[in-house]
mmCIF file of C-alpha atoms in Angstrom:
data_model
loop_
_atom_site.group_PDB
_atom_site.id
_atom_site.type_symbol
_atom_site.label_atom_id
_atom_site.label_comp_id
_atom_site.label_asym_id
_atom_site.label_seq_id
_atom_site.Cartn_x
_atom_site.Cartn_y
_atom_site.Cartn_z
ATOM 1 C CA MET A 1 41.538 17.677 7.474
ATOM 2 C CA ILE A 2 39.125 16.427 5.933
ATOM 3 C CA PRO A 3 37.007 19.261 4.896
ATOM 4 C CA PRO A 4 33.521 18.544 6.489
ATOM 5 C CA PHE A 5 31.785 17.945 3.459
ATOM 6 C CA ASP A 6 33.713 15.181 1.987
ATOM 7 C CA ALA A 7 33.567 13.862 5.824
ATOM 8 C CA GLU A 8 29.612 13.708 5.229
ATOM 9 C CA TYR A 9 30.080 12.218 1.763
ATOM 10 C CA ARG A 10 32.225 9.615 3.057
ATOM 11 C CA ARG A 11 30.428 8.674 6.174
ATOM 12 C CA ARG A 12 26.887 8.597 3.298
ATOM 13 C CA GLN A 13 28.542 6.425 1.174
ATOM 14 C CA ARG A 14 30.388 4.101 4.091
ATOM 15 C CA ALA A 15 27.093 3.392 5.527
ATOM 16 C CA ARG A 16 25.036 2.808 2.411
ATOM 17 C CA ALA A 17 27.961 0.177 1.147
ATOM 18 C CA LYS A 18 27.132 -1.227 5.060
ATOM 19 C CA VAL A 19 23.384 -1.815 4.697
ATOM 20 C CA THR A 20 23.896 -3.150 0.996
ATOM 21 C CA ALA A 21 26.774 -5.374 1.946
ATOM 22 C CA TRP A 22 23.921 -6.309 5.164
ATOM 23 C CA ALA A 23 21.346 -6.762 2.226
ATOM 24 C CA LEU A 24 23.052 -9.198 -0.534
ATOM 25 C CA ALA A 25 24.481 -11.365 3.101
ATOM 26 C CA ALA A 26 20.864 -11.695 3.774
ATOM 27 C CA MET A 27 19.841 -12.175 0.449
ATOM 28 C CA VAL A 28 22.639 -15.022 -0.369
ATOM 29 C CA VAL A 29 21.299 -17.070 2.993
ATOM 30 C CA LEU A 30 18.189 -16.823 1.608
ATOM 31 C CA PHE A 31 19.244 -18.408 -1.558
ATOM 32 C CA PHE A 32 20.495 -21.277 0.603
ATOM 33 C CA ALA A 33 17.542 -21.440 1.816
ATOM 34 C CA ILE A 34 15.389 -21.944 -1.359
ATOM 35 C CA ALA A 35 17.589 -24.217 -2.599
ATOM 36 C CA ILE A 36 17.734 -26.630 0.101
ATOM 37 C CA VAL A 37 14.172 -26.234 0.446
ATOM 38 C CA ARG A 38 13.149 -26.552 -2.785
ATOM 39 C CA MET A 39 15.551 -29.790 -3.380
ATOM 40 C CA HIS A 40 13.799 -31.474 -0.595
ATOM 41 C CA MET B 1 6.010 3.778 -27.089
ATOM 42 C CA ALA B 2 7.246 6.828 -25.603
ATOM 43 C CA ALA B 3 8.993 6.604 -22.159
ATOM 44 C CA VAL B 4 6.950 7.510 -19.048
ATOM 45 C CA THR B 5 9.554 10.933 -17.943
ATOM 46 C CA ALA B 6 8.198 12.626 -14.036
ATOM 47 C CA PRO B 7 6.860 15.756 -14.432
ATOM 48 C CA ALA B 8 9.736 18.565 -14.167
ATOM 49 C CA PHE B 9 10.877 19.271 -10.065
ATOM 50 C CA SER B 10 14.042 20.187 -8.523
ATOM 51 C CA PRO B 11 18.432 20.361 -9.052
ATOM 52 C CA ALA B 12 19.842 17.221 -7.872
ATOM 53 C CA PRO B 13 21.049 17.299 -4.244
ATOM 54 C CA ALA B 14 25.106 17.603 -3.943
ATOM 55 C CA LEU B 15 24.884 14.870 -1.526
ATOM 56 C CA PRO B 16 24.776 11.123 -1.813
ATOM 57 C CA ALA B 17 21.156 9.963 0.007
ATOM 58 C CA GLU B 18 21.427 8.213 2.921
ATOM 59 C CA TRP B 19 20.425 3.870 3.664
ATOM 60 C CA ARG B 20 17.464 5.643 5.509
ATOM 61 C CA ASP B 21 15.783 7.833 2.777
ATOM 62 C CA PHE B 22 15.633 4.943 0.653
ATOM 63 C CA LEU B 23 13.649 3.171 3.522
ATOM 64 C CA ALA B 24 11.452 5.742 3.338
ATOM 65 C CA LEU B 25 11.173 5.926 0.118
ATOM 66 C CA THR B 26 9.435 2.306 0.142
ATOM 67 C CA LYS B 27 6.456 3.638 2.446
ATOM 68 C CA PRO B 28 6.926 1.309 5.790
ATOM 69 C CA ARG B 29 3.793 2.084 7.110
ATOM 70 C CA VAL B 30 1.709 1.584 3.889
ATOM 71 C CA MET B 31 4.012 -1.469 3.432
ATOM 72 C CA THR B 32 2.948 -2.776 6.816
ATOM 73 C CA LEU B 33 -0.729 -3.047 5.932
ATOM 74 C CA VAL B 34 0.126 -4.979 2.601
ATOM 75 C CA VAL B 35 2.055 -7.893 4.300
ATOM 76 C CA PHE B 36 0.032 -8.002 6.776
ATOM 77 C CA THR B 37 -2.727 -8.615 3.884
ATOM 78 C CA GLY B 38 -0.454 -10.861 1.910
ATOM 79 C CA LEU B 39 0.153 -13.463 5.150
ATOM 80 C CA CYS B 40 -3.854 -13.347 5.689
ATOM 81 C CA GLY B 41 -4.150 -14.120 2.315
ATOM 82 C CA LEU B 42 -1.457 -16.944 2.729
ATOM 83 C CA LEU B 43 -2.351 -18.233 5.829
ATOM 84 C CA ALA B 44 -6.300 -18.509 5.489
ATOM 85 C CA ALA B 45 -5.306 -20.714 1.722
ATOM 86 C CA PRO B 46 -6.531 -24.448 2.130
ATOM 87 C CA ALA B 47 -2.508 -25.409 1.443
ATOM 88 C CA ARG B 48 0.157 -25.241 4.004
ATOM 89 C CA ILE B 49 3.622 -24.297 1.887
ATOM 90 C CA HIS B 50 6.680 -24.655 3.490
ATOM 91 C CA PRO B 51 7.843 -21.498 5.756
ATOM 92 C CA VAL B 52 11.029 -20.688 4.081
ATOM 93 C CA LEU B 53 8.737 -20.429 0.780
ATOM 94 C CA GLY B 54 6.278 -18.624 2.500
ATOM 95 C CA PHE B 55 8.509 -16.473 4.191
ATOM 96 C CA THR B 56 10.388 -15.810 0.561
ATOM 97 C CA ALA B 57 6.476 -14.762 -0.608
ATOM 98 C CA ILE B 58 5.547 -12.036 1.777
ATOM 99 C CA LEU B 59 9.324 -11.013 1.221
ATOM 100 C CA CYS B 60 8.719 -10.847 -2.123
ATOM 101 C CA ILE B 61 5.210 -8.823 -1.733
ATOM 102 C CA ALA B 62 7.063 -6.368 0.858
ATOM 103 C CA VAL B 63 9.573 -5.416 -1.469
ATOM 104 C CA GLY B 64 7.155 -5.062 -4.853
ATOM 105 C CA ALA B 65 4.722 -2.893 -2.495
ATOM 106 C CA GLY B 66 8.568 -1.440 -1.645
ATOM 107 C CA ALA B 67 9.021 -0.353 -5.281
ATOM 108 C CA CYS B 68 5.364 0.811 -5.718
ATOM 109 C CA GLY B 69 6.505 2.962 -3.189
ATOM 110 C CA ALA B 70 9.333 4.327 -4.640
ATOM 111 C CA LEU B 71 8.317 4.312 -7.973
ATOM 112 C CA ASN B 72 5.203 6.830 -6.992
ATOM 113 C CA MET B 73 7.473 9.412 -4.561
ATOM 114 C CA TRP B 74 9.978 9.590 -8.316
ATOM 115 C CA TYR B 75 7.350 10.055 -10.707
ATOM 116 C CA GLU B 76 5.455 12.678 -7.757
ATOM 117 C CA ALA B 77 7.827 14.599 -6.402
ATOM 118 C CA ASP B 78 6.370 17.856 -7.986
ATOM 119 C CA LEU B 79 3.185 17.134 -6.311
ATOM 120 C CA ASP B 80 4.567 16.183 -2.953
ATOM 121 C CA VAL B 81 6.381 19.353 -2.470
ATOM 122 C CA HIS B 82 3.090 21.039 -2.541
ATOM 123 C CA MET B 83 1.286 19.551 0.442
ATOM 124 C CA LYS B 84 2.105 19.748 3.755
ATOM 125 C CA ARG B 85 1.713 15.659 4.626
ATOM 126 C CA THR B 86 4.505 14.413 1.746
ATOM 127 C CA ARG B 87 6.703 17.843 1.754
ATOM 128 C CA ASP B 88 9.109 15.685 4.328
ATOM 129 C CA ARG B 89 10.008 13.161 2.056
ATOM 130 C CA PRO B 90 13.045 12.577 0.486
ATOM 131 C CA LEU B 91 12.873 14.013 -3.380
ATOM 132 C CA PRO B 92 10.376 17.106 -2.105
ATOM 133 C CA ALA B 93 13.075 18.012 0.584
ATOM 134 C CA GLY B 94 15.870 18.062 -1.237
ATOM 135 C CA ARG B 95 18.036 14.609 0.109
ATOM 136 C CA MET B 96 17.795 12.050 -3.025
ATOM 137 C CA ASP B 97 18.881 12.636 -6.374
ATOM 138 C CA ARG B 98 15.643 11.963 -8.360
ATOM 139 C CA GLN B 99 17.107 9.083 -10.903
ATOM 140 C CA ALA B 100 18.380 7.071 -7.655
ATOM 141 C CA ALA B 101 14.870 6.907 -6.464
ATOM 142 C CA LEU B 102 13.791 5.496 -9.993
ATOM 143 C CA HIS B 103 16.726 3.270 -10.234
ATOM 144 C CA PHE B 104 15.679 2.122 -6.861
ATOM 145 C CA GLY B 105 11.859 1.089 -7.194
ATOM 146 C CA VAL B 106 12.795 -0.697 -10.586
ATOM 147 C CA ALA B 107 15.366 -3.529 -9.315
ATOM 148 C CA LEU B 108 13.341 -3.840 -6.262
ATOM 149 C CA GLY B 109 10.319 -4.219 -8.350
ATOM 150 C CA VAL B 110 11.801 -6.253 -11.384
ATOM 151 C CA GLY B 111 13.626 -8.524 -8.082
ATOM 152 C CA ALA B 112 10.543 -9.102 -6.043
ATOM 153 C CA VAL B 113 9.163 -10.633 -9.452
ATOM 154 C CA ALA B 114 11.666 -12.750 -10.604
ATOM 155 C CA VAL B 115 12.062 -14.057 -6.525
ATOM 156 C CA MET B 116 8.205 -15.094 -6.744
ATOM 157 C CA GLY B 117 8.489 -17.206 -9.758
ATOM 158 C CA LEU B 118 11.737 -18.801 -9.102
ATOM 159 C CA ALA B 119 11.051 -19.481 -5.885
ATOM 160 C CA VAL B 120 7.290 -19.632 -4.676
ATOM 161 C CA ASN B 121 5.311 -20.268 -8.697
ATOM 162 C CA LEU B 122 4.827 -18.442 -11.530
ATOM 163 C CA LEU B 123 1.110 -17.477 -10.659
ATOM 164 C CA ALA B 124 2.051 -15.232 -7.568
ATOM 165 C CA ALA B 125 4.941 -13.314 -10.307
ATOM 166 C CA ALA B 126 2.333 -12.688 -12.432
ATOM 167 C CA ILE B 127 0.072 -10.931 -9.657
ATOM 168 C CA LEU B 128 2.243 -10.042 -8.024
ATOM 169 C CA ALA B 129 3.942 -8.078 -11.510
ATOM 170 C CA VAL B 130 0.297 -7.479 -12.743
ATOM 171 C CA SER B 131 0.073 -5.180 -9.439
ATOM 172 C CA ILE B 132 3.232 -3.361 -9.471
ATOM 173 C CA LEU B 133 2.313 -2.004 -13.375
ATOM 174 C CA PHE B 134 -0.768 -1.916 -12.290
ATOM 175 C CA TYR B 135 0.000 0.692 -9.268
ATOM 176 C CA VAL B 136 2.534 2.469 -11.349
ATOM 177 C CA VAL B 137 1.480 3.325 -14.765
ATOM 178 C CA VAL B 138 -2.255 2.587 -14.380
ATOM 179 C CA TYR B 139 -2.825 4.448 -11.152
ATOM 180 C CA THR B 140 0.365 6.810 -10.246
ATOM 181 C CA VAL B 141 1.369 7.751 -14.178
ATOM 182 C CA TRP B 142 -1.807 8.140 -16.123
ATOM 183 C CA LEU B 143 -5.089 8.020 -13.779
ATOM 184 C CA LYS B 144 -4.213 9.252 -10.821
ATOM 185 C CA ARG B 145 -3.649 13.256 -12.032
ATOM 186 C CA ARG B 146 -6.559 12.726 -14.353
ATOM 187 C CA THR B 147 -10.193 11.533 -12.370
ATOM 188 C CA PRO B 148 -11.352 11.920 -9.302
ATOM 189 C CA GLN B 149 -11.866 8.148 -9.044
ATOM 190 C CA ASN B 150 -8.592 7.612 -9.336
ATOM 191 C CA ILE B 151 -8.886 5.971 -6.016
ATOM 192 C CA VAL B 152 -10.838 3.698 -6.355
ATOM 193 C CA ILE B 153 -8.250 2.233 -9.391
ATOM 194 C CA GLY B 154 -5.449 2.766 -6.735
ATOM 195 C CA GLY B 155 -7.710 0.793 -3.799
ATOM 196 C CA ALA B 156 -7.646 -1.908 -7.028
ATOM 197 C CA ALA B 157 -3.481 -2.127 -6.581
ATOM 198 C CA GLY B 158 -4.106 -2.169 -3.013
ATOM 199 C CA ALA B 159 -6.429 -5.792 -2.820
ATOM 200 C CA PHE B 160 -4.154 -7.778 -4.971
ATOM 201 C CA PRO B 161 -1.287 -8.740 -1.886
ATOM 202 C CA ALA B 162 -4.351 -10.742 -0.058
ATOM 203 C CA LEU B 163 -4.644 -12.109 -4.025
ATOM 204 C CA ILE B 164 -1.016 -13.148 -3.966
ATOM 205 C CA GLY B 165 -0.429 -14.772 -0.154
ATOM 206 C CA TRP B 166 -3.540 -16.860 -1.495
ATOM 207 C CA ALA B 167 -1.864 -17.241 -4.978
ATOM 208 C CA ALA B 168 1.514 -18.339 -3.262
ATOM 209 C CA ALA B 169 0.259 -20.909 -1.211
ATOM 210 C CA THR B 170 -2.097 -22.577 -3.248
ATOM 211 C CA GLY B 171 -1.300 -22.216 -7.138
ATOM 212 C CA ARG B 172 -4.152 -21.421 -7.680
ATOM 213 C CA ILE B 173 -6.972 -18.426 -7.572
ATOM 214 C CA ASP B 174 -10.622 -19.443 -5.228
ATOM 215 C CA VAL B 175 -13.919 -17.493 -4.121
ATOM 216 C CA LEU B 176 -12.340 -16.276 -0.874
ATOM 217 C CA PRO B 177 -9.598 -14.565 -2.165
ATOM 218 C CA VAL B 178 -11.457 -12.434 -4.906
ATOM 219 C CA LEU B 179 -14.105 -11.514 -2.334
ATOM 220 C CA MET B 180 -10.743 -10.452 0.175
ATOM 221 C CA PHE B 181 -9.846 -8.482 -2.961
ATOM 222 C CA ALA B 182 -13.334 -7.090 -3.766
ATOM 223 C CA LEU B 183 -13.530 -6.009 0.284
ATOM 224 C CA VAL B 184 -10.169 -4.084 -0.398
ATOM 225 C CA PHE B 185 -11.021 -3.159 -3.118
ATOM 226 C CA LEU B 186 -14.492 -1.370 -1.956
ATOM 227 C CA TRP B 187 -12.906 -0.523 1.449
ATOM 228 C CA THR B 188 -10.271 2.079 0.175
ATOM 229 C CA PRO B 189 -12.925 4.378 -1.393
ATOM 230 C CA PRO B 190 -14.457 5.279 1.966
ATOM 231 C CA HIS B 191 -11.460 4.870 4.053
ATOM 232 C CA PHE B 192 -8.946 7.332 1.571
ATOM 233 C CA TRP B 193 -12.147 9.818 0.913
ATOM 234 C CA ALA B 194 -12.687 10.355 4.787
ATOM 235 C CA LEU B 195 -8.678 11.242 5.091
ATOM 236 C CA ALA B 196 -9.220 13.661 1.697
ATOM 237 C CA LEU B 197 -12.294 15.181 3.280
ATOM 238 C CA TYR B 198 -10.272 16.959 5.936
ATOM 239 C CA VAL B 199 -7.285 17.060 4.081
ATOM 240 C CA ARG B 200 -8.803 18.452 0.904
ATOM 241 C CA PRO B 201 -7.318 21.843 1.338
ATOM 242 C CA ASP B 202 -3.868 20.239 0.997
ATOM 243 C CA TYR B 203 -5.152 18.455 -2.553
ATOM 244 C CA ALA B 204 -6.609 21.801 -3.992
ATOM 245 C CA ALA B 205 -2.908 23.516 -3.099
ATOM 246 C CA ALA B 206 -1.271 20.460 -5.462
ATOM 247 C CA GLY B 207 -3.493 20.278 -7.838
ATOM 248 C CA VAL B 208 -4.655 15.936 -7.477
ATOM 249 C CA PRO B 209 -7.721 16.045 -8.663
ATOM 250 C CA MET B 210 -9.535 14.567 -5.280
ATOM 251 C CA LEU B 211 -13.400 13.647 -5.172
ATOM 252 C CA PRO B 212 -13.882 16.611 -2.518
ATOM 253 C CA VAL B 213 -11.426 18.963 -4.542
ATOM 254 C CA VAL B 214 -13.140 18.618 -7.740
ATOM 255 C CA ALA B 215 -17.007 17.132 -7.131
ATOM 256 C CA GLY B 216 -17.491 19.219 -4.171
ATOM 257 C CA GLU B 217 -17.743 17.363 0.044
ATOM 258 C CA ALA B 218 -21.592 16.209 -0.487
ATOM 259 C CA THR B 219 -20.719 14.127 -3.697
ATOM 260 C CA THR B 220 -18.230 12.332 -1.669
ATOM 261 C CA ARG B 221 -20.066 11.658 0.916
ATOM 262 C CA ARG B 222 -22.949 9.991 -0.875
ATOM 263 C CA GLN B 223 -20.138 7.988 -3.433
ATOM 264 C CA MET B 224 -18.604 7.091 0.668
ATOM 265 C CA LEU B 225 -21.714 5.383 1.379
ATOM 266 C CA LEU B 226 -22.179 4.053 -2.790
ATOM 267 C CA TYR B 227 -19.087 2.443 -2.106
ATOM 268 C CA SER B 228 -19.543 1.246 0.933
ATOM 269 C CA LEU B 229 -22.865 -0.572 0.918
ATOM 270 C CA PRO B 230 -21.187 -3.298 -1.981
ATOM 271 C CA MET B 231 -17.967 -3.576 1.069
ATOM 272 C CA ALA B 232 -20.241 -4.483 3.537
ATOM 273 C CA VAL B 233 -21.733 -7.376 1.060
ATOM 274 C CA ALA B 234 -18.195 -8.603 0.618
ATOM 275 C CA ALA B 235 -17.263 -8.448 4.110
ATOM 276 C CA VAL B 236 -20.038 -10.913 5.243
ATOM 277 C CA LEU B 237 -20.544 -12.539 2.263
ATOM 278 C CA PRO B 238 -18.183 -15.848 2.922
ATOM 279 C CA TRP B 239 -20.169 -16.479 6.035
ATOM 280 C CA PRO B 240 -23.234 -17.928 4.232
ATOM 281 C CA LEU B 241 -21.405 -19.243 1.696
ATOM 282 C CA GLN B 242 -19.538 -21.148 4.110
ATOM 283 C CA LEU B 243 -16.139 -20.344 3.158
ATOM 284 C CA THR B 244 -15.781 -18.965 6.871
ATOM 285 C CA GLY B 245 -17.204 -20.077 10.283
ATOM 286 C CA ALA B 246 -19.084 -17.737 13.125
ATOM 287 C CA ILE B 247 -15.601 -16.783 14.089
ATOM 288 C CA TYR B 248 -15.329 -14.652 10.617
ATOM 289 C CA GLY B 249 -18.919 -14.009 10.735
ATOM 290 C CA VAL B 250 -18.996 -13.008 13.777
ATOM 291 C CA THR B 251 -16.267 -10.396 14.086
ATOM 292 C CA ALA B 252 -17.686 -9.635 10.323
ATOM 293 C CA THR B 253 -21.208 -8.660 11.080
ATOM 294 C CA LEU B 254 -20.573 -6.835 14.137
ATOM 295 C CA LEU B 255 -17.695 -4.362 12.915
ATOM 296 C CA THR B 256 -19.213 -4.057 9.242
ATOM 297 C CA GLY B 257 -22.050 -2.991 11.541
ATOM 298 C CA TRP B 258 -20.029 -0.155 13.305
ATOM 299 C CA PHE B 259 -18.080 0.576 9.769
ATOM 300 C CA MET B 260 -21.366 1.200 8.389
ATOM 301 C CA ALA B 261 -22.632 3.064 10.903
ATOM 302 C CA LEU B 262 -19.664 5.446 10.927
ATOM 303 C CA VAL B 263 -19.776 6.287 7.287
ATOM 304 C CA LEU B 264 -23.549 6.865 7.537
ATOM 305 C CA ARG B 265 -22.828 9.455 10.301
ATOM 306 C CA VAL B 266 -20.092 11.208 7.471
ATOM 307 C CA ALA B 267 -22.231 10.522 4.704
ATOM 308 C CA ALA B 268 -25.451 12.626 6.722
ATOM 309 C CA SER B 269 -22.938 15.566 7.936
ATOM 310 C CA SER B 270 -22.754 18.480 6.448
ATOM 311 C CA GLU B 271 -19.644 19.972 7.983
ATOM 312 C CA ARG B 272 -17.167 22.158 6.048
ATOM 313 C CA ASP B 273 -14.409 23.095 8.343
ATOM 314 C CA PRO B 274 -11.709 20.341 8.336
ATOM 315 C CA ALA B 275 -10.667 21.418 11.562
ATOM 316 C CA LEU B 276 -14.148 20.389 12.921
ATOM 317 C CA MET B 277 -14.080 17.133 10.525
ATOM 318 C CA ARG B 278 -14.465 14.405 13.494
ATOM 319 C CA ALA B 279 -16.620 12.179 12.213
ATOM 320 C CA GLU B 280 -14.340 11.668 9.094
ATOM 321 C CA ARG B 281 -11.007 11.647 11.371
ATOM 322 C CA GLN B 282 -13.147 8.558 13.632
ATOM 323 C CA LEU B 283 -14.416 7.021 10.263
ATOM 324 C CA PHE B 284 -10.424 7.154 8.668
ATOM 325 C CA ARG B 285 -8.713 5.965 12.118
ATOM 326 C CA PHE B 286 -11.632 2.922 12.670
ATOM 327 C CA SER B 287 -11.283 1.737 9.149
ATOM 328 C CA ILE B 288 -7.745 1.093 9.523
ATOM 329 C CA LEU B 289 -9.027 -0.655 12.754
ATOM 330 C CA TYR B 290 -11.416 -2.857 11.099
ATOM 331 C CA LEU B 291 -9.318 -4.251 8.311
ATOM 332 C CA PHE B 292 -6.938 -5.647 10.588
ATOM 333 C CA VAL B 293 -9.242 -7.164 12.384
ATOM 334 C CA LEU B 294 -11.368 -8.534 9.957
ATOM 335 C CA PHE B 295 -8.636 -10.004 8.307
ATOM 336 C CA GLY B 296 -7.045 -11.148 11.708
ATOM 337 C CA ALA B 297 -10.184 -12.929 12.046
ATOM 338 C CA LEU B 298 -10.481 -14.761 8.781
ATOM 339 C CA VAL B 299 -7.322 -16.225 9.719
ATOM 340 C CA ALA B 300 -8.412 -17.596 13.028
ATOM 341 C CA ASP B 301 -11.593 -18.656 11.854
ATOM 342 C CA ARG B 302 -9.548 -20.584 9.292
ATOM 343 C CA LEU B 303 -6.607 -22.000 11.039
ATOM 344 C CA VAL B 304 -9.975 -23.574 13.766
ATOM 345 C CA LEU B 305 -11.397 -24.725 10.768
ATOM 346 C CA ALA B 306 -8.575 -26.344 9.519
#
């Protein structure tokens, strides 16, 4: 069994990684949108 | 140049911070007002901007404000721990490593300025960079702990978003955004000192030289009136200068009259017990509504004119 401290540590790391991934995905979409607008 | 180091505080926590704590570092409530004034500056401008670029500009303003919040909390953790209002923030509550706050703030600031420069225009990016540096270096690090006029300086930082929004849309600066800048700048002292009057014991406990702590309540009340007078002029002036129409003119005249009535009541009061300062609380709450409605009216007016 994972000790409670380690489990909480991993949970926080996973939650942060998920939020970071979503933020990066949103930025990629935004950059594409900007690139398309600037090209026209 | 010597590196800026934050005043000593507490040991690092054992667990990594939650993402909610990073969000709290950006001071989302302050960001709301910043985004609103930035959006108003952008919408009040006579030039049209593509919605994607407009969204990007507002996002950069919001992220820049978030950077200011994070860097402010990084530097002020030692003060925040002493104040009831701030002691549950991620750093004083011991939920976050201080270096993480610094890195997060710097990354947000650099990212916001870079994207603004690349996607929108260089003038808007330059003003955004100046406003972040002004808030963090001049206000937070340099003056906040040294002068009771700290909030006046901080007000200038808060006044930038409208200017940035306008610059993002037009690529230049005109008289109207300068008046919007002056309005927020001169509005900040009466707004913030109204709060400082009734949370004075908190500031005294933290050792922040807020005007009511250093110069006393009578001086603070007088100075609030002193800043409100030019603020009233800046609020009403766009109408006689024909930069706006009657929608803004009438709204500004009525609301500024009300604002001045509340300021006069606070200036005339000699209440010393923070728990009984009703007029001060009323002025603080109304001042927030005042700025929101005034900027909203400005946008409505300009859209009708357009």
